[in-house]
PDB file of C-alpha atoms in Angstrom:
ATOM      1  CA  MET W 191     -16.838  11.469   6.634  1.00 66.00           C
ATOM      2  CA  LEU W 192     -13.944  12.593   8.835  1.00 69.00           C
ATOM      3  CA  ALA W 193     -15.886  11.948  12.045  1.00 73.00           C
ATOM      4  CA  SER W 194     -14.301   8.487  12.284  1.00 75.00           C
ATOM      5  CA  ARG W 195     -10.879   8.682  13.927  1.00 83.00           C
ATOM      6  CA  ALA W 196      -9.783   5.418  12.327  1.00 83.00           C
ATOM      7  CA  LEU W 197     -10.719   6.707   8.868  1.00 85.00           C
ATOM      8  CA  ARG W 198      -8.816   9.941   9.491  1.00 87.00           C
ATOM      9  CA  LEU W 199      -5.756   7.939  10.510  1.00 90.00           C
ATOM     10  CA  ILE W 200      -5.837   5.743   7.425  1.00 88.00           C
ATOM     11  CA  LEU W 201      -6.175   8.790   5.157  1.00 88.00           C
ATOM     12  CA  VAL W 202      -3.109  10.324   6.816  1.00 91.00           C
ATOM     13  CA  ALA W 203      -1.347   6.987   6.353  1.00 91.00           C
ATOM     14  CA  SER W 204      -2.294   7.101   2.669  1.00 91.00           C
ATOM     15  CA  LEU W 205      -0.656  10.504   2.345  1.00 92.00           C
ATOM     16  CA  LEU W 206       2.522   9.306   4.073  1.00 94.00           C
ATOM     17  CA  ILE W 207       2.695   6.105   2.023  1.00 94.00           C
ATOM     18  CA  TYR W 208       2.318   7.930  -1.269  1.00 92.00           C
ATOM     19  CA  PHE W 209       4.858  10.618  -0.354  1.00 94.00           C
ATOM     20  CA  THR W 210       7.438   8.034   0.754  1.00 95.00           C
ATOM     21  CA  GLY W 211       6.527   5.490  -1.910  1.00 93.00           C
ATOM     22  CA  PRO W 212       6.656   5.229  -5.705  1.00 93.00           C
ATOM     23  CA  PRO W 213       6.694   9.004  -6.456  1.00 93.00           C
ATOM     24  CA  ALA W 214       9.816   9.466  -4.325  1.00 94.00           C
ATOM     25  CA  PHE W 215      11.296   6.258  -5.697  1.00 96.00           C
ATOM     26  CA  ASP W 216      10.765   7.125  -9.364  1.00 93.00           C
ATOM     27  CA  SER W 217      12.339  10.569  -9.126  1.00 92.00           C
ATOM     28  CA  GLY W 218      14.796  10.074  -6.275  1.00 94.00           C
ATOM     29  CA  LEU W 219      16.469   6.856  -7.404  1.00 95.00           C
ATOM     30  CA  PRO W 220      18.124   8.224 -10.567  1.00 95.00           C
ATOM     31  CA  ALA W 221      18.869  11.639  -9.067  1.00 94.00           C
ATOM     32  CA  TYR W 222      20.416  10.376  -5.827  1.00 96.00           C
ATOM     33  CA  SER W 223      22.280   7.502  -7.492  1.00 95.00           C
ATOM     34  CA  THR W 224      23.967   9.691 -10.071  1.00 94.00           C
ATOM     35  CA  VAL W 225      24.508  12.904  -8.074  1.00 94.00           C
ATOM     36  CA  GLU W 226      25.264  11.588  -4.591  1.00 94.00           C
ATOM     37  CA  ALA W 227      26.394   7.994  -5.132  1.00 93.00           C
ATOM     38  CA  HIS W 228      28.231   8.793  -8.410  1.00 92.00           C
ATOM     39  CA  MET W 229      26.895   5.807 -10.327  1.00 92.00           C
ATOM     40  CA  SER W 230      26.349   5.353 -14.022  1.00 92.00           C
ATOM     41  CA  ALA W 231      22.994   5.227 -15.745  1.00 92.00           C
ATOM     42  CA  HIS W 232      23.609   1.522 -16.411  1.00 94.00           C
ATOM     43  CA  ILE W 233      23.595   0.792 -12.669  1.00 94.00           C
ATOM     44  CA  VAL W 234      20.393   2.787 -12.246  1.00 95.00           C
ATOM     45  CA  ALA W 235      18.713   0.843 -15.050  1.00 95.00           C
ATOM     46  CA  LEU W 236      19.851  -2.465 -13.584  1.00 96.00           C
ATOM     47  CA  SER W 237      18.547  -1.466 -10.151  1.00 95.00           C
ATOM     48  CA  LEU W 238      15.100  -0.920 -11.665  1.00 95.00           C
ATOM     49  CA  THR W 239      15.316  -4.418 -13.107  1.00 95.00           C
ATOM     50  CA  VAL W 240      16.139  -5.743  -9.641  1.00 96.00           C
ATOM     51  CA  ASN W 241      13.096  -3.928  -8.251  1.00 96.00           C
ATOM     52  CA  THR W 242      10.743  -5.378 -10.865  1.00 95.00           C
ATOM     53  CA  ALA W 243      12.170  -8.891 -10.591  1.00 95.00           C
ATOM     54  CA  PHE W 244      11.814  -8.864  -6.806  1.00 94.00           C
ATOM     55  CA  ILE W 245       8.194  -7.743  -7.020  1.00 94.00           C
ATOM     56  CA  VAL W 246       7.381 -10.522  -9.486  1.00 94.00           C
ATOM     57  CA  ALA W 247       9.172 -13.116  -7.360  1.00 94.00           C
ATOM     58  CA  THR W 248       7.544 -12.188  -4.038  1.00 93.00           C
ATOM     59  CA  GLN W 249       4.063 -10.842  -4.753  1.00 91.00           C
ATOM     60  CA  LEU W 250       2.260 -14.204  -4.611  1.00 92.00           C
ATOM     61  CA  LEU W 251       3.981 -15.127  -1.350  1.00 92.00           C
ATOM     62  CA  VAL W 252       3.083 -11.738   0.120  1.00 92.00           C
ATOM     63  CA  LEU W 253      -0.563 -12.114  -0.941  1.00 90.00           C
ATOM     64  CA  ARG W 254      -0.761 -15.411   0.925  1.00 91.00           C
ATOM     65  CA  LEU W 255       0.740 -13.771   3.986  1.00 90.00           C
ATOM     66  CA  VAL W 256      -1.567 -10.745   3.836  1.00 89.00           C
ATOM     67  CA  ARG W 257      -4.640 -13.007   3.805  1.00 88.00           C
ATOM     68  CA  ARG W 258      -3.672 -14.241   7.286  1.00 88.00           C
ATOM     69  CA  LEU W 259      -2.221 -10.977   8.604  1.00 90.00           C
ATOM     70  CA  ARG W 260      -4.040  -8.114  10.248  1.00 92.00           C
ATOM     71  CA  ARG W 261      -4.199  -5.133   7.922  1.00 91.00           C
ATOM     72  CA  SER W 262      -2.843  -2.810  10.597  1.00 92.00           C
ATOM     73  CA  HIS W 263       0.164  -5.100  11.039  1.00 94.00           C
ATOM     74  CA  ALA W 264       0.709  -5.135   7.281  1.00 93.00           C
ATOM     75  CA  LEU W 265       0.689  -1.323   7.385  1.00 94.00           C
ATOM     76  CA  VAL W 266       3.378  -1.435  10.075  1.00 95.00           C
ATOM     77  CA  LEU W 267       5.441  -3.771   7.893  1.00 95.00           C
ATOM     78  CA  VAL W 268       5.205  -1.370   4.940  1.00 96.00           C
ATOM     79  CA  GLY W 269       6.532   1.484   7.064  1.00 96.00           C
ATOM     80  CA  LEU W 270       9.343  -0.594   8.567  1.00 97.00           C
ATOM     81  CA  ILE W 271      10.474  -2.082   5.255  1.00 97.00           C
ATOM     82  CA  TRP W 272      10.505   1.277   3.499  1.00 97.00           C
ATOM     83  CA  ALA W 273      12.228   3.042   6.412  1.00 97.00           C
ATOM     84  CA  VAL W 274      15.051   0.492   6.345  1.00 97.00           C
ATOM     85  CA  SER W 275      15.240   0.570   2.551  1.00 97.00           C
ATOM     86  CA  TRP W 276      15.575   4.381   2.428  1.00 97.00           C
ATOM     87  CA  ALA W 277      18.237   4.247   5.138  1.00 97.00           C
ATOM     88  CA  VAL W 278      20.181   1.656   3.135  1.00 97.00           C
ATOM     89  CA  PHE W 279      19.844   3.844   0.062  1.00 97.00           C
ATOM     90  CA  GLY W 280      21.302   6.742   2.016  1.00 96.00           C
ATOM     91  CA  LEU W 281      24.426   4.683   2.727  1.00 96.00           C
ATOM     92  CA  ALA W 282      25.193   4.639  -1.005  1.00 95.00           C
ATOM     93  CA  ALA W 283      26.473   8.230  -0.741  1.00 94.00           C
ATOM     94  CA  LEU W 284      29.151   7.334   1.814  1.00 94.00           C
ATOM     95  CA  PRO W 285      32.826   7.235   0.735  1.00 92.00           C
ATOM     96  CA  ILE W 286      32.929   3.454   0.446  1.00 93.00           C
ATOM     97  CA  PRO W 287      34.042   1.177  -2.435  1.00 94.00           C
ATOM     98  CA  LEU W 288      31.918   1.222  -5.581  1.00 93.00           C
ATOM     99  CA  ALA W 289      30.871  -2.406  -5.122  1.00 94.00           C
ATOM    100  CA  SER W 290      29.455  -1.586  -1.685  1.00 95.00           C
ATOM    101  CA  ARG W 291      27.573   1.428  -3.019  1.00 95.00           C
ATOM    102  CA  VAL W 292      26.099  -0.645  -5.845  1.00 95.00           C
ATOM    103  CA  THR W 293      25.070  -3.281  -3.312  1.00 96.00           C
ATOM    104  CA  CYS W 294      23.300  -0.615  -1.258  1.00 96.00           C
ATOM    105  CA  VAL W 295      21.342   0.567  -4.290  1.00 96.00           C
ATOM    106  CA  PHE W 296      20.348  -2.962  -5.287  1.00 97.00           C
ATOM    107  CA  MET W 297      19.322  -3.797  -1.719  1.00 97.00           C
ATOM    108  CA  PHE W 298      17.257  -0.610  -1.613  1.00 97.00           C
ATOM    109  CA  THR W 299      15.332  -1.352  -4.804  1.00 97.00           C
ATOM    110  CA  ALA W 300      14.705  -4.966  -3.766  1.00 96.00           C
ATOM    111  CA  MET W 301      13.453  -4.040  -0.287  1.00 96.00           C
ATOM    112  CA  PHE W 302      11.363  -1.211  -1.673  1.00 96.00           C
ATOM    113  CA  GLY W 303       9.732  -3.648  -4.094  1.00 95.00           C
ATOM    114  CA  LEU W 304       8.901  -5.951  -1.177  1.00 95.00           C
ATOM    115  CA  GLY W 305       7.160  -3.073   0.593  1.00 94.00           C
ATOM    116  CA  GLU W 306       5.212  -2.241  -2.562  1.00 94.00           C
ATOM    117  CA  THR W 307       3.695  -5.722  -2.630  1.00 94.00           C
ATOM    118  CA  PHE W 308       2.110  -5.073   0.795  1.00 93.00           C
ATOM    119  CA  VAL W 309       0.521  -1.736  -0.115  1.00 92.00           C
ATOM    120  CA  ALA W 310      -2.180  -2.655  -2.644  1.00 86.00           C
ATOM    121  CA  PRO W 311      -3.825  -5.499  -0.645  1.00 89.00           C
ATOM    122  CA  THR W 312      -3.679  -3.438   2.560  1.00 90.00           C
ATOM    123  CA  LEU W 313      -4.381   0.266   2.006  1.00 89.00           C
ATOM    124  CA  ALA W 314      -7.440   0.211  -0.260  1.00 86.00           C
ATOM    125  CA  PRO W 315      -9.246  -2.526   1.742  1.00 87.00           C
ATOM    126  CA  LEU W 316      -8.703  -0.520   4.938  1.00 88.00           C
ATOM    127  CA  VAL W 317     -10.226   2.604   3.373  1.00 87.00           C
ATOM    128  CA  ASN W 318     -13.246   0.673   2.091  1.00 85.00           C
ATOM    129  CA  THR W 319     -13.731  -1.183   5.371  1.00 85.00           C
ATOM    130  CA  LEU W 320     -13.648   1.920   7.560  1.00 84.00           C
ATOM    131  CA  ALA W 321     -15.931   4.018   5.323  1.00 82.00           C
ATOM    132  CA  ASP W 322     -19.633   3.184   5.273  1.00 80.00           C
ATOM    133  CA  ASP W 323     -21.755   3.093   2.138  1.00 80.00           C
ATOM    134  CA  ARG W 324     -22.657   6.812   2.327  1.00 82.00           C
ATOM    135  CA  VAL W 325     -19.078   8.112   2.246  1.00 82.00           C
ATOM    136  CA  ARG W 326     -17.079   5.284   0.698  1.00 85.00           C
ATOM    137  CA  GLY W 327     -16.785   7.025  -2.656  1.00 86.00           C
ATOM    138  CA  ARG W 328     -15.580  10.251  -1.060  1.00 86.00           C
ATOM    139  CA  ALA W 329     -13.065   8.370   1.098  1.00 85.00           C
ATOM    140  CA  ASN W 330     -11.601   6.673  -1.953  1.00 86.00           C
ATOM    141  CA  SER W 331     -11.505  10.018  -3.733  1.00 87.00           C
ATOM    142  CA  LEU W 332      -9.503  11.556  -0.889  1.00 85.00           C
ATOM    143  CA  ALA W 333      -7.061   8.657  -1.012  1.00 85.00           C
ATOM    144  CA  ALA W 334      -6.738   9.194  -4.771  1.00 88.00           C
ATOM    145  CA  VAL W 335      -6.137  12.922  -4.214  1.00 89.00           C
ATOM    146  CA  ALA W 336      -3.324  12.051  -1.807  1.00 87.00           C
ATOM    147  CA  GLN W 337      -1.765   9.880  -4.508  1.00 87.00           C
ATOM    148  CA  SER W 338      -2.089  12.574  -7.163  1.00 90.00           C
ATOM    149  CA  LEU W 339      -0.656  15.195  -4.810  1.00 91.00           C
ATOM    150  CA  ALA W 340       2.312  12.964  -4.032  1.00 90.00           C
ATOM    151  CA  PHE W 341       3.078  12.341  -7.699  1.00 91.00           C
ATOM    152  CA  THR W 342       3.039  16.118  -8.239  1.00 91.00           C
ATOM    153  CA  VAL W 343       4.919  17.361  -5.176  1.00 93.00           C
ATOM    154  CA  SER W 344       7.229  14.505  -4.168  1.00 92.00           C
ATOM    155  CA  PRO W 345       9.431  14.599  -7.313  1.00 92.00           C
ATOM    156  CA  ALA W 346       9.934  18.349  -6.865  1.00 93.00           C
ATOM    157  CA  ILE W 347      10.936  17.853  -3.228  1.00 94.00           C
ATOM    158  CA  ALA W 348      13.340  15.019  -4.081  1.00 94.00           C
ATOM    159  CA  THR W 349      15.120  16.692  -6.966  1.00 92.00           C
ATOM    160  CA  GLY W 350      15.103  20.099  -5.288  1.00 94.00           C
ATOM    161  CA  LEU W 351      16.751  18.889  -2.083  1.00 95.00           C
ATOM    162  CA  ILE W 352      19.275  16.741  -3.949  1.00 95.00           C
ATOM    163  CA  ALA W 353      20.203  19.611  -6.254  1.00 93.00           C
ATOM    164  CA  ALA W 354      20.572  21.925  -3.245  1.00 93.00           C
ATOM    165  CA  GLY W 355      23.015  19.542  -1.581  1.00 92.00           C
ATOM    166  CA  ALA W 356      20.507  18.509   1.090  1.00 95.00           C
ATOM    167  CA  ALA W 357      20.147  14.869   0.051  1.00 95.00           C
ATOM    168  CA  ALA W 358      20.648  13.718   3.651  1.00 95.00           C
ATOM    169  CA  VAL W 359      17.686  15.872   4.684  1.00 96.00           C
ATOM    170  CA  TRP W 360      15.580  14.245   1.970  1.00 96.00           C
ATOM    171  CA  ILE W 361      16.499  10.732   3.115  1.00 97.00           C
ATOM    172  CA  SER W 362      15.796  11.693   6.736  1.00 96.00           C
ATOM    173  CA  LEU W 363      12.357  13.079   5.855  1.00 96.00           C
ATOM    174  CA  LEU W 364      11.485   9.874   4.019  1.00 97.00           C
ATOM    175  CA  CYS W 365      12.536   7.727   6.973  1.00 97.00           C
ATOM    176  CA  VAL W 366      10.511   9.889   9.368  1.00 97.00           C
ATOM    177  CA  GLY W 367       7.470   9.606   7.083  1.00 95.00           C
ATOM    178  CA  CYS W 368       7.816   5.822   7.000  1.00 97.00           C
ATOM    179  CA  LEU W 369       8.044   5.704  10.791  1.00 96.00           C
ATOM    180  CA  GLY W 370       4.866   7.801  10.882  1.00 95.00           C
ATOM    181  CA  THR W 371       3.165   5.024   8.918  1.00 95.00           C
ATOM    182  CA  VAL W 372       4.442   2.529  11.495  1.00 96.00           C
ATOM    183  CA  ALA W 373       2.970   4.626  14.318  1.00 96.00           C
ATOM    184  CA  ILE W 374      -0.417   4.869  12.586  1.00 94.00           C
ATOM    185  CA  GLY W 375      -0.493   1.122  11.936  1.00 93.00           C
ATOM    186  CA  ALA W 376       0.308   0.420  15.594  1.00 93.00           C
ATOM    187  CA  ARG W 377      -2.456   2.813  16.675  1.00 93.00           C
ATOM    188  CA  LEU W 378      -4.980   1.192  14.336  1.00 91.00           C
ATOM    189  CA  SER W 379      -4.143  -2.280  15.638  1.00 89.00           C
ATOM    190  CA  ARG W 380      -5.422  -1.168  19.064  1.00 89.00           C
ATOM    191  CA  THR W 381      -8.591   0.521  17.827  1.00 87.00           C
ATOM    192  CA  LEU W 382      -9.920  -1.599  14.954  1.00 87.00           C
ATOM    193  CA  SER W 383     -12.245  -4.520  15.514  1.00 86.00           C
ATOM    194  CA  ASN W 384     -11.459  -7.975  14.179  1.00 87.00           C
ATOM    195  CA  GLY W 385     -14.013  -7.490  11.408  1.00 84.00           C
ATOM    196  CA  GLN W 386     -12.282  -4.309  10.280  1.00 85.00           C
ATOM    197  CA  ASP W 387      -8.699  -5.448  10.726  1.00 87.00           C
ATOM    198  CA  LEU W 388      -8.816  -9.027   9.472  1.00 86.00           C
ATOM    199  CA  PRO W 389      -9.155  -9.686   5.732  1.00 81.00           C
ATOM    200  CA  SER W 390     -12.674 -10.767   4.818  1.00 59.00           C
ATOM    201  CA  ALA W 391     -13.345 -14.181   3.392  1.00 42.00           C
ATOM    202  CA  PRO W 392     -14.588 -14.275  -0.232  1.00 44.00           C
ATOM    203  CA  PRO W 393     -18.372 -14.261  -0.510  1.00 42.00           C
ATOM    204  CA  ALA W 394     -19.935 -17.703  -0.609  1.00 39.00           C
ATOM    205  CA  VAL W 395     -22.566 -18.390  -3.241  1.00 42.00           C
ATOM    206  CA  ALA W 396     -25.350 -20.704  -2.150  1.00 41.00           C
ATOM    207  CA  PRO W 397     -27.201 -22.937  -4.648  1.00 41.00           C
ATOM    208  CA  ALA W 398     -30.280 -21.477  -6.287  1.00 42.00           C
ATOM    209  CA  ARG W 399     -33.500 -22.209  -4.408  1.00 42.00           C
ATOM    210  CA  LEU W 400     -37.076 -22.160  -5.602  1.00 39.00           C
ATOM    211  CA  SER W 401     -39.342 -19.298  -4.562  1.00 42.00           C
ATOM    212  CA  ALA W 402     -43.049 -18.882  -4.870  1.00 42.00           C
ATOM    213  CA  THR W 403     -44.587 -19.783  -8.196  1.00 43.00           C
ATOM    214  CA  GLY W 404     -45.360 -17.072 -10.707  1.00 44.00           C
ATOM    215  CA  PRO W 405     -48.720 -16.253 -12.214  1.00 43.00           C
ATOM    216  CA  GLU W 406     -48.176 -18.752 -15.015  1.00 45.00           C
ATOM    217  CA  GLY W 407     -47.453 -21.663 -12.725  1.00 45.00           C
ATOM    218  CA  GLY W 408     -43.702 -21.472 -13.251  1.00 46.00           C
ATOM    219  CA  VAL W 409     -41.074 -21.121 -10.607  1.00 44.00           C
ATOM    220  CA  ARG W 410     -38.714 -18.240 -10.099  1.00 46.00           C
ATOM    221  CA  PRO W 411     -35.223 -19.090  -8.822  1.00 45.00           C
ATOM    222  CA  THR W 412     -33.673 -16.772  -6.270  1.00 43.00           C
ATOM    223  CA  LEU W 413     -29.903 -16.730  -5.874  1.00 42.00           C
ATOM    224  CA  ARG W 414     -28.712 -15.871  -2.391  1.00 42.00           C
ATOM    225  CA  VAL W 415     -25.229 -14.388  -2.043  1.00 42.00           C
ATOM    226  CA  SER W 416     -24.092 -14.351   1.584  1.00 40.00           C
ATOM    227  CA  ASP W 417     -21.253 -12.299   2.937  1.00 44.00           C
ATOM    228  CA  ARG W 418     -19.147 -12.693   6.052  1.00 43.00           C
ATOM    229  CA  GLY W 419     -21.692 -10.918   8.184  1.00 42.00           C
ATOM    230  CA  GLY W 420     -24.448 -13.309   7.228  1.00 42.00           C
ATOM    231  CA  GLN W 421     -26.437 -10.858   5.165  1.00 42.00           C
ATOM    232  CA  GLY W 422     -27.666 -11.913   1.783  1.00 42.00           C
ATOM    233  CA  VAL W 423     -28.447 -10.177  -1.458  1.00 42.00           C
ATOM    234  CA  GLY W 424     -31.366 -11.663  -3.313  1.00 45.00           C
ATOM    235  CA  ILE W 425     -31.208 -11.691  -7.102  1.00 42.00           C
ATOM    236  CA  ARG W 426     -34.659 -12.340  -8.513  1.00 42.00           C
ATOM    237  CA  PRO W 427     -35.350 -12.457 -12.265  1.00 45.00           C
ATOM    238  CA  SER W 428     -38.071 -10.096 -13.435  1.00 45.00           C
ATOM    239  CA  LYS W 429     -41.356 -11.429 -14.827  1.00 42.00           C
TER     240      LYS W 429
END
């Protein structure tokens, strides 16, 4: 399964995305906002509302964009958006007016939500495109293991570094991880074929045609379902 370099790269990208994504967000947002940025729980709650509202407002627009965008380029966008968002979040700990710190937190949650809308229509299709039928299940399982590992380890890293007074180190590690995703996306854009990198069109269903007659003089319809590659899957009712 790991013989494909492109598949290895996308699995590493999965690990980076999950470690710099929602697990770090869920645990790091309240801890960093209250300990480092000295904000109230009300501001933290409102920032989560901003995140959710921004996802709802932009997800349909992003889906339209992703249908025309190369998946490797979408992966680069995820890394860039999240790298900038984590950097903006880090500014909330600076000795600046409260209004500016609140603005930094709100900008972070909004930008992070925008990056989240790119992940689902990009990461899973890349894994399934690069893995053939024999190993596709195992490839998806490895991606799921990366997600589970991130949800277990990332909160401990975030809270541990913040509690130890190394919040700047935590923010720096997240930014570096996001830039690693950018590098992998740029590498994939040079190695993937158009069929692997471009989103596939939805399968077209042709009208039912008549096949050879059965033993009782009847006809048996065969439904042909064609995919992008021109291959069909015949569905023939049993006798």
